[in-house]
PDB file of C-alpha atoms in Angstrom:
ATOM      1  CA  MET A1231     -12.502 -66.136  37.012  1.00 97.00           C
ATOM      2  CA  VAL A1232     -11.871 -69.922  35.860  1.00 98.00           C
ATOM      3  CA  ILE A1233     -14.238 -72.657  36.183  1.00 97.00           C
ATOM      4  CA  ASP A1234     -12.689 -75.472  35.419  1.00 96.00           C
ATOM      5  CA  ASP A1235     -13.119 -78.635  37.121  1.00 95.00           C
ATOM      6  CA  SER A1236      -9.431 -79.706  37.160  1.00 95.00           C
ATOM      7  CA  GLN A1237      -7.584 -78.779  40.168  1.00 96.00           C
ATOM      8  CA  THR A1238      -4.137 -78.428  38.337  1.00 95.00           C
ATOM      9  CA  ILE A1239      -5.849 -76.163  35.464  1.00 94.00           C
ATOM     10  CA  ARG A1240      -7.622 -73.618  38.143  1.00 95.00           C
ATOM     11  CA  ARG A1241      -4.258 -73.611  40.066  1.00 96.00           C
ATOM     12  CA  SER A1242      -2.230 -73.048  37.002  1.00 96.00           C
ATOM     13  CA  ALA A1243      -4.794 -70.087  36.003  1.00 97.00           C
ATOM     14  CA  GLU A1244      -4.862 -68.401  39.422  1.00 97.00           C
ATOM     15  CA  ILE A1245      -1.216 -68.506  39.836  1.00 97.00           C
ATOM     16  CA  PHE A1246      -0.293 -67.041  36.411  1.00 96.00           C
ATOM     17  CA  LEU A1247      -2.471 -64.099  37.067  1.00 96.00           C
ATOM     18  CA  ARG A1248      -2.202 -63.446  40.446  1.00 96.00           C
ATOM     19  CA  GLN A1249       1.570 -63.105  39.455  1.00 95.00           C
ATOM     20  CA  SER A1250       0.618 -60.304  36.997  1.00 93.00           C
ATOM     21  CA  GLY A1251      -1.739 -58.814  40.061  1.00 94.00           C
ATOM     22  CA  CYS A1252      -4.944 -60.163  38.976  1.00 94.00           C
ATOM     23  CA  GLU A1253      -7.558 -60.822  41.918  1.00 96.00           C
ATOM     24  CA  VAL A1254      -8.936 -64.572  40.742  1.00 97.00           C
ATOM     25  CA  PHE A1255     -11.708 -66.567  41.512  1.00 97.00           C
ATOM     26  CA  LEU A1256     -12.375 -69.571  41.032  1.00 98.00           C
ATOM     27  CA  ALA A1257     -15.306 -72.487  40.319  1.00 97.00           C
ATOM     28  CA  GLU A1258     -14.996 -75.733  39.890  1.00 94.00           C
ATOM     29  CA  ASP A1259     -18.366 -75.767  37.736  1.00 93.00           C
ATOM     30  CA  GLY A1260     -21.066 -74.073  36.016  1.00 93.00           C
ATOM     31  CA  PHE A1261     -23.272 -73.899  38.491  1.00 92.00           C
ATOM     32  CA  ASP A1262     -20.585 -72.773  41.052  1.00 92.00           C
ATOM     33  CA  ALA A1263     -19.876 -70.447  39.401  1.00 95.00           C
ATOM     34  CA  LEU A1264     -22.731 -68.852  38.313  1.00 93.00           C
ATOM     35  CA  SER A1265     -23.670 -67.992  42.415  1.00 91.00           C
ATOM     36  CA  LYS A1266     -19.403 -66.395  42.564  1.00 96.00           C
ATOM     37  CA  ILE A1267     -20.067 -64.630  39.169  1.00 97.00           C
ATOM     38  CA  ALA A1268     -23.512 -62.720  40.561  1.00 94.00           C
ATOM     39  CA  THR A1269     -21.188 -61.814  43.864  1.00 95.00           C
ATOM     40  CA  HIS A1270     -17.782 -60.544  42.324  1.00 95.00           C
ATOM     41  CA  LEU A1271     -18.661 -59.454  39.042  1.00 96.00           C
ATOM     42  CA  PRO A1272     -15.523 -60.855  36.809  1.00 97.00           C
ATOM     43  CA  ASP A1273     -13.992 -58.622  34.609  1.00 95.00           C
ATOM     44  CA  VAL A1274     -13.253 -61.699  32.644  1.00 97.00           C
ATOM     45  CA  ILE A1275     -14.100 -65.397  33.108  1.00 98.00           C
ATOM     46  CA  PHE A1276     -11.854 -68.191  31.524  1.00 98.00           C
ATOM     47  CA  VAL A1277     -14.480 -71.439  31.326  1.00 97.00           C
ATOM     48  CA  ASP A1278     -13.309 -74.980  30.333  1.00 95.00           C
ATOM     49  CA  ILE A1279     -15.920 -76.374  28.087  1.00 93.00           C
ATOM     50  CA  MET A1280     -15.545 -80.087  29.328  1.00 92.00           C
ATOM     51  CA  MET A1281     -17.166 -80.100  32.871  1.00 92.00           C
ATOM     52  CA  PRO A1282     -19.646 -82.260  34.789  1.00 89.00           C
ATOM     53  CA  ARG A1283     -23.669 -81.306  35.599  1.00 88.00           C
ATOM     54  CA  LEU A1284     -22.797 -78.280  33.363  1.00 92.00           C
ATOM     55  CA  ASP A1285     -20.806 -77.452  30.726  1.00 93.00           C
ATOM     56  CA  GLY A1286     -18.920 -74.496  29.174  1.00 95.00           C
ATOM     57  CA  TYR A1287     -21.018 -74.156  26.622  1.00 95.00           C
ATOM     58  CA  GLN A1288     -24.104 -74.643  28.536  1.00 96.00           C
ATOM     59  CA  THR A1289     -22.438 -72.141  31.158  1.00 96.00           C
ATOM     60  CA  CYS A1290     -21.590 -69.603  28.492  1.00 97.00           C
ATOM     61  CA  SER A1291     -25.075 -69.663  27.195  1.00 96.00           C
ATOM     62  CA  LEU A1292     -26.491 -68.403  31.127  1.00 96.00           C
ATOM     63  CA  ILE A1293     -23.985 -65.866  31.632  1.00 97.00           C
ATOM     64  CA  LYS A1294     -24.565 -64.436  28.324  1.00 97.00           C
ATOM     65  CA  ARG A1295     -28.424 -64.557  28.752  1.00 96.00           C
ATOM     66  CA  ASN A1296     -28.475 -62.743  31.787  1.00 96.00           C
ATOM     67  CA  ALA A1297     -28.278 -58.801  31.142  1.00 96.00           C
ATOM     68  CA  ARG A1298     -26.389 -58.131  34.550  1.00 95.00           C
ATOM     69  CA  PHE A1299     -23.455 -60.627  32.869  1.00 96.00           C
ATOM     70  CA  LYS A1300     -23.901 -60.651  29.003  1.00 94.00           C
ATOM     71  CA  PHE A1301     -20.979 -57.565  28.527  1.00 96.00           C
ATOM     72  CA  ILE A1302     -18.509 -60.021  30.666  1.00 97.00           C
ATOM     73  CA  PRO A1303     -16.415 -61.478  28.297  1.00 97.00           C
ATOM     74  CA  VAL A1304     -16.162 -65.346  28.523  1.00 98.00           C
ATOM     75  CA  ILE A1305     -13.261 -66.961  27.368  1.00 97.00           C
ATOM     76  CA  MET A1306     -13.421 -70.691  26.455  1.00 96.00           C
ATOM     77  CA  LEU A1307     -10.629 -72.996  27.351  1.00 94.00           C
ATOM     78  CA  SER A1308     -10.203 -76.005  25.561  1.00 90.00           C
ATOM     79  CA  SER A1309      -7.942 -78.996  24.663  1.00 88.00           C
ATOM     80  CA  LYS A1310      -9.637 -79.755  21.399  1.00 82.00           C
ATOM     81  CA  ASP A1311      -8.968 -77.442  19.009  1.00 80.00           C
ATOM     82  CA  GLY A1312     -11.378 -78.760  15.727  1.00 80.00           C
ATOM     83  CA  LEU A1313     -13.258 -75.879  13.515  1.00 86.00           C
ATOM     84  CA  PHE A1314     -16.839 -77.524  15.175  1.00 87.00           C
ATOM     85  CA  ASP A1315     -15.518 -76.454  18.905  1.00 85.00           C
ATOM     86  CA  ARG A1316     -14.645 -72.825  18.110  1.00 87.00           C
ATOM     87  CA  ALA A1317     -17.437 -72.580  15.927  1.00 90.00           C
ATOM     88  CA  ARG A1318     -19.830 -73.880  19.164  1.00 89.00           C
ATOM     89  CA  GLY A1319     -18.093 -71.699  21.509  1.00 89.00           C
ATOM     90  CA  ARG A1320     -18.977 -68.862  19.766  1.00 92.00           C
ATOM     91  CA  MET A1321     -22.614 -69.699  18.686  1.00 93.00           C
ATOM     92  CA  SER A1322     -23.362 -69.888  23.113  1.00 94.00           C
ATOM     93  CA  GLY A1323     -21.424 -66.271  23.073  1.00 96.00           C
ATOM     94  CA  SER A1324     -17.684 -66.549  23.889  1.00 96.00           C
ATOM     95  CA  ASP A1325     -15.704 -63.713  22.964  1.00 96.00           C
ATOM     96  CA  GLN A1326     -12.387 -65.911  22.341  1.00 96.00           C
ATOM     97  CA  TYR A1327     -11.102 -69.383  22.264  1.00 94.00           C
ATOM     98  CA  LEU A1328      -8.119 -70.648  23.689  1.00 94.00           C
ATOM     99  CA  THR A1329      -6.309 -74.418  23.778  1.00 91.00           C
ATOM    100  CA  LYS A1330      -5.360 -75.810  26.643  1.00 91.00           C
ATOM    101  CA  PRO A1331      -2.207 -75.546  27.920  1.00 90.00           C
ATOM    102  CA  PHE A1332      -2.299 -72.633  27.966  1.00 93.00           C
ATOM    103  CA  THR A1333       0.657 -70.133  28.517  1.00 93.00           C
ATOM    104  CA  GLN A1334       0.530 -67.075  31.048  1.00 94.00           C
ATOM    105  CA  ASN A1335       1.427 -64.862  28.786  1.00 95.00           C
ATOM    106  CA  SER A1336      -1.716 -66.245  26.398  1.00 95.00           C
ATOM    107  CA  LEU A1337      -3.931 -65.843  29.370  1.00 96.00           C
ATOM    108  CA  LEU A1338      -2.616 -62.240  30.706  1.00 96.00           C
ATOM    109  CA  ASP A1339      -3.117 -61.106  26.545  1.00 96.00           C
ATOM    110  CA  ALA A1340      -6.649 -62.256  26.618  1.00 95.00           C
ATOM    111  CA  VAL A1341      -6.804 -60.268  30.002  1.00 95.00           C
ATOM    112  CA  ARG A1342      -5.574 -57.138  28.526  1.00 94.00           C
ATOM    113  CA  GLN A1343      -7.270 -57.760  25.247  1.00 94.00           C
ATOM    114  CA  HIS A1344     -10.809 -57.742  27.064  1.00 93.00           C
ATOM    115  CA  THR A1345     -10.237 -55.325  29.763  1.00 88.00           C
ATOM    116  CA  MET A1346      -9.412 -52.995  27.591  1.00 79.00           C
ATOM    117  CA  HIS A1347     -12.668 -52.947  25.413  1.00 56.00           C
ATOM    118  CA  ALA A1348     -14.215 -52.745  28.620  1.00 51.00           C
ATOM    119  CA  THR A1349     -13.144 -49.279  29.218  1.00 47.00           C
ATOM    120  CA  ASP A1350     -13.331 -48.118  25.777  1.00 46.00           C
ATOM    121  CA  LYS A1351     -17.253 -48.487  26.341  1.00 41.00           C
TER     122      LYS A1351
END
């Protein structure tokens, strides 16, 4: 699942992931995402930090506090690459932090890394 308020970012991520055979669900913000997560139970969630209504930190915290979703890897997406931003992402429960602009390889590496760990459990 890709959660981002930018249609360009959502579309880019969708194209990169679909080209590699992934099924992709899209959401424009955290509120939109929460109902879709409940319906689709994605293997990995990419979430933008800067979004209206419910930002990425809040969205990640809500996902990780839910017993049904807390094992889904959440990867923060941000144009900010500061130590504070990364630490705040970790504090909200994120499993990884990718800086925008991301590449197809960085998205796919994150999916591989986190889905491999899921199969080990």
